[in-house]
Coordinates of C-alpha atoms in Angstrom, one line a residue:
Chain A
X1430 CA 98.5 73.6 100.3
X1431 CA 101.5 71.6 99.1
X1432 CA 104.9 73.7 99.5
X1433 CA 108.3 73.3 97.3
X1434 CA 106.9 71.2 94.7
X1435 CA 108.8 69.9 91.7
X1436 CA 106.2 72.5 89.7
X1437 CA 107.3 75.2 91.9
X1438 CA 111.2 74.7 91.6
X1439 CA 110.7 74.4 88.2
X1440 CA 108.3 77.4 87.6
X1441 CA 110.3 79.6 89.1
X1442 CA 113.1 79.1 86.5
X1443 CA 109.8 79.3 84.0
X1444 CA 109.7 82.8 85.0
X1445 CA 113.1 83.5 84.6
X1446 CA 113.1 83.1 81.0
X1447 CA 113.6 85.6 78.1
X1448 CA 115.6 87.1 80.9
X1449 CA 119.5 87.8 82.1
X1450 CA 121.3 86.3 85.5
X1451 CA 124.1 89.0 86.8
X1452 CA 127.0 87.9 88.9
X1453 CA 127.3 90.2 91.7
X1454 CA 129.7 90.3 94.9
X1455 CA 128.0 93.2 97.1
X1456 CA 125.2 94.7 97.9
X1457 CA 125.6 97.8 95.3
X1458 CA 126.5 95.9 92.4
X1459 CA 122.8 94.0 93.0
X1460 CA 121.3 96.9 93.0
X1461 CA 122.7 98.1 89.8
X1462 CA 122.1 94.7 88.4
X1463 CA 118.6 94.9 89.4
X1464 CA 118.1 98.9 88.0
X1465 CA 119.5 97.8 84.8
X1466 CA 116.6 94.7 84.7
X1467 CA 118.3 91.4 85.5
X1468 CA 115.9 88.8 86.2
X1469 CA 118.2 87.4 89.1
X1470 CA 121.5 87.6 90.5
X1471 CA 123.7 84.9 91.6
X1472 CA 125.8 85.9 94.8
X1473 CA 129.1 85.5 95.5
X1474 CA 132.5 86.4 96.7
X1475 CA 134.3 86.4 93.3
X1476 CA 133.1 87.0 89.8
X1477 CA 135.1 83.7 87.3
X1478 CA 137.0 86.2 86.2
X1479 CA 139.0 86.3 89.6
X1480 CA 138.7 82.6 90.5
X1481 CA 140.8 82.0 87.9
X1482 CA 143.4 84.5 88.8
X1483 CA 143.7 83.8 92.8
X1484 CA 143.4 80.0 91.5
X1485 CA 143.3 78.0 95.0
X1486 CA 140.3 76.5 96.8
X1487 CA 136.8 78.2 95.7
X1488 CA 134.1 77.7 98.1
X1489 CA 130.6 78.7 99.1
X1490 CA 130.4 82.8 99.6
X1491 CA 130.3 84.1 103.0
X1492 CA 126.8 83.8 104.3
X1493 CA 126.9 87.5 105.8
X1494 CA 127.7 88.8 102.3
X1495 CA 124.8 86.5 100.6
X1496 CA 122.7 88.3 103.0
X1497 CA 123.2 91.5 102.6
X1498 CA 122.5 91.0 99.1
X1499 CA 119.1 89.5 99.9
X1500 CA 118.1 92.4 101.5
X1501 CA 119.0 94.6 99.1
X1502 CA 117.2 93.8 96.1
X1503 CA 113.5 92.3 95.4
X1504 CA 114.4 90.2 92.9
X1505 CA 114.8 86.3 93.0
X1506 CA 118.8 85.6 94.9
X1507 CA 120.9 82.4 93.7
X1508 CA 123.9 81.4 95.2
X1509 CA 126.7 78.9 94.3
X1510 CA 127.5 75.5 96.4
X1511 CA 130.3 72.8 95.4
X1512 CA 129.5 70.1 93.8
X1513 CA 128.8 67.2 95.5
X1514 CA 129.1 69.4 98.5
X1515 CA 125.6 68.8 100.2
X1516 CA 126.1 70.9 103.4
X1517 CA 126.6 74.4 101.5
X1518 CA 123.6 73.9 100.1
X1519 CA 121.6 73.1 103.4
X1520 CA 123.4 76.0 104.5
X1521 CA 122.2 78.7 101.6
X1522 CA 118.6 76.7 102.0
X1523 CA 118.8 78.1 105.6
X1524 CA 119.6 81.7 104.6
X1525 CA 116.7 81.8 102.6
X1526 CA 118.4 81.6 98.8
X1527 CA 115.9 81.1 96.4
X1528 CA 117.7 78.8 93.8
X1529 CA 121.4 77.5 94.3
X1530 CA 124.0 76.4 91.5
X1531 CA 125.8 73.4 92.0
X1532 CA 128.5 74.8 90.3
X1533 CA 131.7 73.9 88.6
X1534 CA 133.1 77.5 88.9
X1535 CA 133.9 76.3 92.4
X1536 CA 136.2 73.2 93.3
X1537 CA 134.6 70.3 93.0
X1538 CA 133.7 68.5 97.0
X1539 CA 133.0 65.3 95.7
X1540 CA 134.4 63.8 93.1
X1541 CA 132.1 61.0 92.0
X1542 CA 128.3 62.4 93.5
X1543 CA 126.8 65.4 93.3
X1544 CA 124.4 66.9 94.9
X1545 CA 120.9 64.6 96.1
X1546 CA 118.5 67.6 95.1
X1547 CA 115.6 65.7 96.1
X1548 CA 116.7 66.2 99.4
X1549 CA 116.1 69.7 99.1
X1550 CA 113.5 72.2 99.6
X1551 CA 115.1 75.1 97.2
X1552 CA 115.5 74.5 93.5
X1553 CA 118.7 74.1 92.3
X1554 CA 120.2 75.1 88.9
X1555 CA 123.3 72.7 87.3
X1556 CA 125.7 73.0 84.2
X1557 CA 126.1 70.6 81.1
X1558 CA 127.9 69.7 78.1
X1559 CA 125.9 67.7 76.5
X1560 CA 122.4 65.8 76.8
X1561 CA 123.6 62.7 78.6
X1562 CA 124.8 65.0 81.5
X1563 CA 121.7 67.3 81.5
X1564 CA 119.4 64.6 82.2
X1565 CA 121.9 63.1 84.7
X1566 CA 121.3 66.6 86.6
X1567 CA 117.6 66.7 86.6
X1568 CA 117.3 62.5 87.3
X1569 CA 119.2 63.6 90.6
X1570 CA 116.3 66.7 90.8
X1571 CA 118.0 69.7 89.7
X1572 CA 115.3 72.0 88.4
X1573 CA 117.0 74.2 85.8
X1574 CA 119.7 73.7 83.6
X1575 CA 122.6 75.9 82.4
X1576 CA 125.0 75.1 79.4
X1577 CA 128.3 75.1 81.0
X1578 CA 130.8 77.2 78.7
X1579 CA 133.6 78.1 80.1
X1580 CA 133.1 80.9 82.8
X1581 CA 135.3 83.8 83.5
X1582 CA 136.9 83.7 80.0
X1583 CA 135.0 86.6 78.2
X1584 CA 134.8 83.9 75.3
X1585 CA 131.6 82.7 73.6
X1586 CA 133.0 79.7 71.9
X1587 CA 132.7 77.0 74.4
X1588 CA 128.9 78.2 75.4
X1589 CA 128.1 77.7 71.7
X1590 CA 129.7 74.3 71.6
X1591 CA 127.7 73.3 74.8
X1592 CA 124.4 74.8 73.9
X1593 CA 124.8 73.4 70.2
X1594 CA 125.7 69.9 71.4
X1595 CA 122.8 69.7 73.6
X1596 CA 120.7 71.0 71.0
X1597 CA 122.1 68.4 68.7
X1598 CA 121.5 65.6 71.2
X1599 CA 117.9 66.2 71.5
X1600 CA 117.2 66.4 67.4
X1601 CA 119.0 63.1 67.5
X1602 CA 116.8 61.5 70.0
X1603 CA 113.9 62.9 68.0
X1604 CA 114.7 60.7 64.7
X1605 CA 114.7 58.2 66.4
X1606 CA 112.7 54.7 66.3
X1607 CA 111.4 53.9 69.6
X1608 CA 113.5 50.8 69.5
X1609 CA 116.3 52.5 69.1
X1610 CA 116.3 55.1 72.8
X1611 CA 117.5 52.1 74.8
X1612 CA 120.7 52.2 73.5
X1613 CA 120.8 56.1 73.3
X1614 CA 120.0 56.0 76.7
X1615 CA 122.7 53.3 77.6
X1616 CA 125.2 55.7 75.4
X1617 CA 124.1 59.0 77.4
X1618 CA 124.0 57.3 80.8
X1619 CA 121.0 58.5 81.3
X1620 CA 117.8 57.7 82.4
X1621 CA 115.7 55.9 79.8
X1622 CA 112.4 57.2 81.0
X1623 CA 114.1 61.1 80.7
X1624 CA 115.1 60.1 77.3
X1625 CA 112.2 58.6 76.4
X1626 CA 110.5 62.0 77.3
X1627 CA 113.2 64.3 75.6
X1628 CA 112.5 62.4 72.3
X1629 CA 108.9 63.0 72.5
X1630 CA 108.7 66.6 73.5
X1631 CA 111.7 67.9 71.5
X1632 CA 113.2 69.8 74.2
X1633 CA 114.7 69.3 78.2
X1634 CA 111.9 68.6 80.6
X1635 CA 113.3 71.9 82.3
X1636 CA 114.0 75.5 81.5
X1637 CA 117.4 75.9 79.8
X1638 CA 120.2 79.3 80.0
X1639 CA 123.5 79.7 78.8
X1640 CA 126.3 80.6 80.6
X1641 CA 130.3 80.6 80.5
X1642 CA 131.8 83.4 78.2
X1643 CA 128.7 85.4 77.5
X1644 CA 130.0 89.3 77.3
X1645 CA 128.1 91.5 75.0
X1646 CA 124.9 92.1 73.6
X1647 CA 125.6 89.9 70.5
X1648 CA 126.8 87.1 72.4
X1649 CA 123.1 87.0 74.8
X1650 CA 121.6 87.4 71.3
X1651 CA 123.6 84.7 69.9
X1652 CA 122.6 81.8 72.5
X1653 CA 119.0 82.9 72.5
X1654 CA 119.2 82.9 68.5
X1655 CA 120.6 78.8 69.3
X1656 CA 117.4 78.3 71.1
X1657 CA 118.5 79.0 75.1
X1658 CA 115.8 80.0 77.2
X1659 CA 117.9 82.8 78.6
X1660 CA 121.5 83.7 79.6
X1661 CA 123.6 84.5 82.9
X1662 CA 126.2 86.3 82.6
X1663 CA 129.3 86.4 85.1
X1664 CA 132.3 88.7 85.0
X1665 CA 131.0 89.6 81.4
X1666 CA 129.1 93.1 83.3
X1667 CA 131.3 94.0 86.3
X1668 CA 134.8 93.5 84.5
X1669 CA 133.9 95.7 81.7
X1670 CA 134.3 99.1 81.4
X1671 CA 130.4 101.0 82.1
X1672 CA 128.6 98.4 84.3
X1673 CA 125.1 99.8 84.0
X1674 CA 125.4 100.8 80.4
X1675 CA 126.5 97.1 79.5
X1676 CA 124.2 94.9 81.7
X1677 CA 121.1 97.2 80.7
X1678 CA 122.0 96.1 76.6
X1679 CA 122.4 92.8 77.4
X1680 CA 119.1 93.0 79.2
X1681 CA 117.4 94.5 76.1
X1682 CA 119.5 92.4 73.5
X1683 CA 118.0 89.0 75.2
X1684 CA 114.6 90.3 74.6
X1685 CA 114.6 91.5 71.4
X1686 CA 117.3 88.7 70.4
X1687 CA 115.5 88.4 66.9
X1688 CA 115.9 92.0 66.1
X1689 CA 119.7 92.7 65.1
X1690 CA 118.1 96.6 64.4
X1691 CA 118.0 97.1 68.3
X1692 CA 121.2 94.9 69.3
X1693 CA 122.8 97.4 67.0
X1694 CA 121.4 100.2 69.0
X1695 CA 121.9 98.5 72.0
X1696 CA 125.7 98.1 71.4
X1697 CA 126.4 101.4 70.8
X1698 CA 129.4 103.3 72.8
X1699 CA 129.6 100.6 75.8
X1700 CA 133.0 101.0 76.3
X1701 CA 135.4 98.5 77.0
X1702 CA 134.4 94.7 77.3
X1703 CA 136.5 92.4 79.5
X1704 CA 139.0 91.2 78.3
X1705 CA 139.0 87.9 76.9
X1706 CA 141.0 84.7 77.4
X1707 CA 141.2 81.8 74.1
X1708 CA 140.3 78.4 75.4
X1709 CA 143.3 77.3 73.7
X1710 CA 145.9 79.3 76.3
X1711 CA 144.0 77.9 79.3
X1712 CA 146.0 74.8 80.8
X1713 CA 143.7 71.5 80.6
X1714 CA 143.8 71.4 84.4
X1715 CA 142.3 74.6 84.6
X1716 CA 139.6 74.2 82.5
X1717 CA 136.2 74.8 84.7
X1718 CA 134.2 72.6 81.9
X1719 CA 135.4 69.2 82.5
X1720 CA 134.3 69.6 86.1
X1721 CA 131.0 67.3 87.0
X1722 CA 130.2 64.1 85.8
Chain B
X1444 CA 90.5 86.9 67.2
X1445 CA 94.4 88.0 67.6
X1446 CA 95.3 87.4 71.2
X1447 CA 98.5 89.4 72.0
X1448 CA 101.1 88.0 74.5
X1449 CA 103.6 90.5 76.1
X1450 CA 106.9 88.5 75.4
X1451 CA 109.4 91.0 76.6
X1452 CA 110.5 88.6 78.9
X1453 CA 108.8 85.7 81.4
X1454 CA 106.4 83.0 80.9
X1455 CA 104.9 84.3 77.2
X1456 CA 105.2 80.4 75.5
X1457 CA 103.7 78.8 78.0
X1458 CA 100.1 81.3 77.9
X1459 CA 100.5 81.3 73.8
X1460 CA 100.7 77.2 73.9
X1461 CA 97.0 77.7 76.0
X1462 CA 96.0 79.9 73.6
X1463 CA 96.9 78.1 70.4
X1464 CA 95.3 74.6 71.9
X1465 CA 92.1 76.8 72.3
X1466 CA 92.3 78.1 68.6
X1467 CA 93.2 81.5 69.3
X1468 CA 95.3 83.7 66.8
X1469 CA 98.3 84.7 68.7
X1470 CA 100.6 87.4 68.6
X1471 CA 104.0 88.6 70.8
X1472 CA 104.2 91.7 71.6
X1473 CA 107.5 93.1 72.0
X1474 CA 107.0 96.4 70.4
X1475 CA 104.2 98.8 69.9
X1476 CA 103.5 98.0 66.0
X1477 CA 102.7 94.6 67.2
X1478 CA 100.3 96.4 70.1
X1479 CA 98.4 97.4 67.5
X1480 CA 97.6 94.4 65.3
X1481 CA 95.9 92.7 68.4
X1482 CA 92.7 92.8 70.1
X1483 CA 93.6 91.5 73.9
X1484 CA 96.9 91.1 75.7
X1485 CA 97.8 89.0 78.2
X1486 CA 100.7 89.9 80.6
X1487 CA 102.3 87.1 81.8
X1488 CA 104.6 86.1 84.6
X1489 CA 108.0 86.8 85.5
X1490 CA 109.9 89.5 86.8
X1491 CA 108.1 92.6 87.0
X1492 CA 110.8 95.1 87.5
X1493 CA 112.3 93.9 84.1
X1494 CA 109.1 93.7 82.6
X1495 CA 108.2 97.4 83.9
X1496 CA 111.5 98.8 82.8
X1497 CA 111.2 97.4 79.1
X1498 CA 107.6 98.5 78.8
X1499 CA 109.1 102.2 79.5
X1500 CA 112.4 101.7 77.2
X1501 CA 110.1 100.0 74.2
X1502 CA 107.5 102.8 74.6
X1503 CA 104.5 100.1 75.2
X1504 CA 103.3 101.9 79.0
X1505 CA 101.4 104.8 77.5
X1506 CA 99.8 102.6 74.4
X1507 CA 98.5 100.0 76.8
X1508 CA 96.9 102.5 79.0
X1509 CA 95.6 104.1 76.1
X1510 CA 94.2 100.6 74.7
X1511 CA 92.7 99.6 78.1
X1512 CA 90.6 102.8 78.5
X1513 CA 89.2 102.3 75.0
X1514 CA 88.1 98.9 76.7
X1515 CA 90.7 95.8 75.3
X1516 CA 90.9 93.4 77.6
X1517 CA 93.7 92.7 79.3
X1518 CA 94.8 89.4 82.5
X1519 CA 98.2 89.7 84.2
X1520 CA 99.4 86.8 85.7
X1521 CA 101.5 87.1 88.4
X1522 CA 103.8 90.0 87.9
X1523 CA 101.3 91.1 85.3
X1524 CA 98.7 91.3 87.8
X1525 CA 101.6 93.6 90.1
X1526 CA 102.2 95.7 86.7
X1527 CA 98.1 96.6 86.5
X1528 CA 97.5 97.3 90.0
X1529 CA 97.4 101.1 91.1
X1530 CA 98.9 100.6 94.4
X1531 CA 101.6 98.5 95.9
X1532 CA 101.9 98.2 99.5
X1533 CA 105.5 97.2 99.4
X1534 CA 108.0 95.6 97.9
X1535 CA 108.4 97.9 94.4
X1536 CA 111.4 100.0 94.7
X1537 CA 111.3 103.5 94.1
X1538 CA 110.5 104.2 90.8
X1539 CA 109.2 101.1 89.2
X1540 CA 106.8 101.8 86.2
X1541 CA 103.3 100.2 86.0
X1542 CA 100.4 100.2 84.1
X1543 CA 98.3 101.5 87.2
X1544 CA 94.7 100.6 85.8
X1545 CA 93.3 98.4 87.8
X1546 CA 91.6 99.5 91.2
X1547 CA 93.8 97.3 93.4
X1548 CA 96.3 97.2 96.2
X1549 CA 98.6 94.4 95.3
X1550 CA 101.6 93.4 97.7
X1551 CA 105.1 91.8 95.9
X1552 CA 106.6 88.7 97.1
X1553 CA 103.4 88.3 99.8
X1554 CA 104.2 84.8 100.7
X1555 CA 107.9 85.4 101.2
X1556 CA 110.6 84.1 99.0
X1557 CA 110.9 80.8 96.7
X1558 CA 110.7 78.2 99.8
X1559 CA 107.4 79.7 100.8
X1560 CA 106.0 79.0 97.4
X1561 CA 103.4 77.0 96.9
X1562 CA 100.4 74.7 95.1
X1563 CA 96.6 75.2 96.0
X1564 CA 93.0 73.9 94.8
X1565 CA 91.1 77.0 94.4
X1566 CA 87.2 77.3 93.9
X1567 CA 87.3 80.4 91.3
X1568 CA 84.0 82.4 90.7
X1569 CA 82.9 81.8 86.4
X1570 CA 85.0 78.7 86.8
X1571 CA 82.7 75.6 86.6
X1572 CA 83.5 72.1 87.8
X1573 CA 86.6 71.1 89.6
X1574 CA 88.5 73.6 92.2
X1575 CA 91.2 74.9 89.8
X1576 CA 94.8 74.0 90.6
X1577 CA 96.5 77.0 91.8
X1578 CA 100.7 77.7 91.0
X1579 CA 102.0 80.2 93.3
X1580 CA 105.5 81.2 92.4
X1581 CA 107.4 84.0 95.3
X1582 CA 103.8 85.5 94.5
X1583 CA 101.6 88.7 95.2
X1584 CA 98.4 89.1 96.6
X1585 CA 95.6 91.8 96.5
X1586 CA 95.5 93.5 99.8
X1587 CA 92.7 95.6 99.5
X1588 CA 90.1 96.2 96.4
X1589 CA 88.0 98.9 94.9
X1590 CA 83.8 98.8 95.1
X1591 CA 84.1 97.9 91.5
X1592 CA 86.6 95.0 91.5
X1593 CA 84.9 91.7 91.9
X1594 CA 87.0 89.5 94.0
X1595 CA 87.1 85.6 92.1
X1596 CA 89.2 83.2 94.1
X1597 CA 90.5 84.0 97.5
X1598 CA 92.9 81.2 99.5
X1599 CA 91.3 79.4 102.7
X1600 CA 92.2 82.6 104.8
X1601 CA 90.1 85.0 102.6
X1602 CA 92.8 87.0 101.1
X1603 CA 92.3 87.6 97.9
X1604 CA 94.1 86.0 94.6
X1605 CA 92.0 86.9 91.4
X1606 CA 90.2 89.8 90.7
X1607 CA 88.1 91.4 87.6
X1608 CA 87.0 94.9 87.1
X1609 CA 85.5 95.4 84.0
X1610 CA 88.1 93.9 80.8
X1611 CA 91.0 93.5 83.2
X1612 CA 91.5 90.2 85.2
X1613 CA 93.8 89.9 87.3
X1614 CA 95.6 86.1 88.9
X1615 CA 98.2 86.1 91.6
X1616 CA 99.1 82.6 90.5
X1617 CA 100.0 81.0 87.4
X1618 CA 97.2 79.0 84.8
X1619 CA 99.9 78.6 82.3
X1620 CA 102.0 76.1 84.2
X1621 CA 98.9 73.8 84.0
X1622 CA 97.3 71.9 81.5
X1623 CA 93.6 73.6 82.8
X1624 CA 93.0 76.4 80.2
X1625 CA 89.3 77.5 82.1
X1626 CA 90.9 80.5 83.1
X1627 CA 91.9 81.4 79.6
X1628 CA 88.3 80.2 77.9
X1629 CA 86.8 83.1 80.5
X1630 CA 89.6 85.9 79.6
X1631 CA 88.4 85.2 75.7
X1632 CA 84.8 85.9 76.7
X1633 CA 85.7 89.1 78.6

């Protein structure tokens, strides 16, 4: 019996797909997140939404809090380390998370490395902007990748520019002569052998969601219309108007993403989404993007 | 043959890639219209809470049932195999829909969470040749099964992991994150 595998960390996100990952802070908010049918939810202390606002230091959640949600729902719990910053992450593998994000939503603990997932028993999820940096992620072991976006805006735009780029990368790769994915792969820095394998198998190695900016039905439709395996969605739920209503018509929107018929249904009298920021009003230094290399 | 994959959310591609490789007409089902175009349905993995509640809001529960009684064959992987079981011990919160068809007592999340999950060679009965490599993901087991479920793999501790009764199979692990499709050749000859 061979525990933690690479096939396991990766199958888990397998599983996840066709499906939507809910921020949640407490225990009650899982539990609506889990009646309404989210796949997952990522703990923590803050939604985006309020990182932004409080702006200082984000860090890890409080391990009491991550815990009470484990214990309140059956489905798989993820939970957010700083990148770079190895010991949150042995510390969430102790309490028993069953995927973490090495996130940018949180400041950044190292500013050159991140995380050696390798090292690690519990799959980990990590953000991109582009090929290069996806395979970058999953040469250092990360198991599941997220398009970055930009999180607790409420805005769609920069999760289609990530998701599209990526998608844009690897079509590139596929017209390709053989010759030629040297260079690419010099140009990415990334692995050659990763690139090699992208080119031949049309798509990441790894299961693929969208994330940053995601906060109707339309929008989870959107991504999974631009070929993302699934979406999570941050302060998009809990900073809108009817909770349940909305994360339940994301829920159904992601499944029947091909079928504008039921996102129109879906959409219906959800009350108030949250409100949105433009990219273009955010100062450069607090753009959550650009964090990660 | 049409081969129908329940797609409303999990790991549908990876069982319709199987399928296709082994010739097999293949259909999603994400509604019932598409129910009734096909001749078997597979259920695959993922999260069976979601899956449950989006059988119920898509109106598929009762026309499954109703298929499966007039004898189509259907395998659920994983949380499929949770969705056909009659009983759970634990682990479903109150409330969750199933199918409830197959004479089993299945238990969620049996091996604990994600860092208890695991890979194992299994000898499965109707499988011939090599012990079939086994991908457990924060699966379930079958605690406890009826005289006419016939037990098929069980790990080295005797509990059991597959199961038929009849048309219905039932796997507590995953065959569609491997490249092995044995288990798929012996649902098509159910």
């Amino acid at each position: 019996m061979d525990k933690s595998t690479f096939k396991t960390k990766a199958g888990l996100a397998q599983m996840l797909k066709g499906g939507v990952i809910m921020d949640v802070v407490t225990p009650q908010q899982a539990r609506i997140a889990e009646e309404a049918g989210a796949v997952a939810v990522m703990a923590l202390e803050r939604v985006p939404a309020d990182i932004r606002k409080h702006g200082g230091v984000a860090r890890m959640s409080d391990p009491e809090m991550i815990q009470g949600i484990i214990e309140a729902v059956t489905i798989p719990v993820m939970a957010k380390a700083r990148i770079g910053h190895f010991v949150e992450a042995q510390v969430l593998e102790a309490l028993g998370v069953d995927y973490i994000d090495e996130s940018e939503v949180l400041t950044p603990a190292d500013e050159a490395n991140h995380i050696n997932k390798h090292k690690f028993n519990v799959p980990f999820v990590c953000g991109c902007r582009n090929l290069g940096e996806a395979l970058r992620r999953i040469n250092e072991g990360a198991a599941m990748i997220r398009t970055k976006g930009e999180a607790g805006t409420g805005n769609v735009v920069e999760a289609v520019r990530h998701a599209r780029q990526l998608f844009a990368d690897i079509r590139r790769l596929q017209s390709m002569d053989e010759d030629e994915l040297f260079v690419a792969a010099k140009e990415m820095q990334a692995p050659y052998e990763l690139v090699k394998q992208v080119a031949e198998a049309g798509k990441l190695p790894v299961v693929n969601f969208a994330a940053g900016g995601v906060a109707t039905p339309a929008d989870a439709a959107l991504m999974m219309q631009l070929g993302v395996d699934g979406v999570f969605v941050g302060s998009g739920i809990f900073k809108s108007g009817d909770p349940a209503r909305r994360a339940k018509a994301i829920v159904e929107a992601t499944t029947h993403f091909n079928n504008p018929k039921i996102i129109a249904e879906v959409s219906k009298g959800l009350g108030e989404a949250m409100v949105g920021i433009n990219i273009s009003d955010i100062p450069e230094g607090e753009l959550l993007a650009t964090r990660g290399w | 043959m049409n081969v129908g994959v329940l797609a409303l959310q999990g790991a549908f591609i990876e069982h319709e890639r199987i399928l296709r490789r082994l010739g097999q007409q293949v259909t999603q089902v994400r509604l019932p219209e598409h129910l009734d175009t096909v001749d078997r349905l597979i259920i695959p993995g993922g999260e069976s809470t979601t899956i449950g509640k989006l059988l119920v809001a898509y109106k598929l529960l009762e026309p499954i049932r109703e298929r499966a009684q007039r004898e189509m064959p259907i395998w659920g992987t994983c949380a499929g195999m949770i969705l056909l079981a009659k009983q759970i011990t634990e682990g479903r919160p109150a409330g969750q829909p199933a199918l409830a068809l197959m004479d089993i007592v299945a238990r969620r999340n049996a091996f604990g969470r994600q860092l208890d999950s695991f890979e194992a060679d299994l000898a499965v009965e109707g499988v011939a040749g090599e012990p079939f490599r086994a991908v457990f993901i924060r699966a379930p087991l079958i605690d406890a099964a009826g005289p006419t479920v016939e037990p098929l793999a069980t790990l080295d501790d005797g509990r059991i992991v597959a199961a038929r009764q009849g048309r219905l199979l039932a796997t507590a692990f995953h065959p569609e994150l491997t490249d092995d499709a044995r288990l798929h050749e012996l649902f098509l000859d159910l």
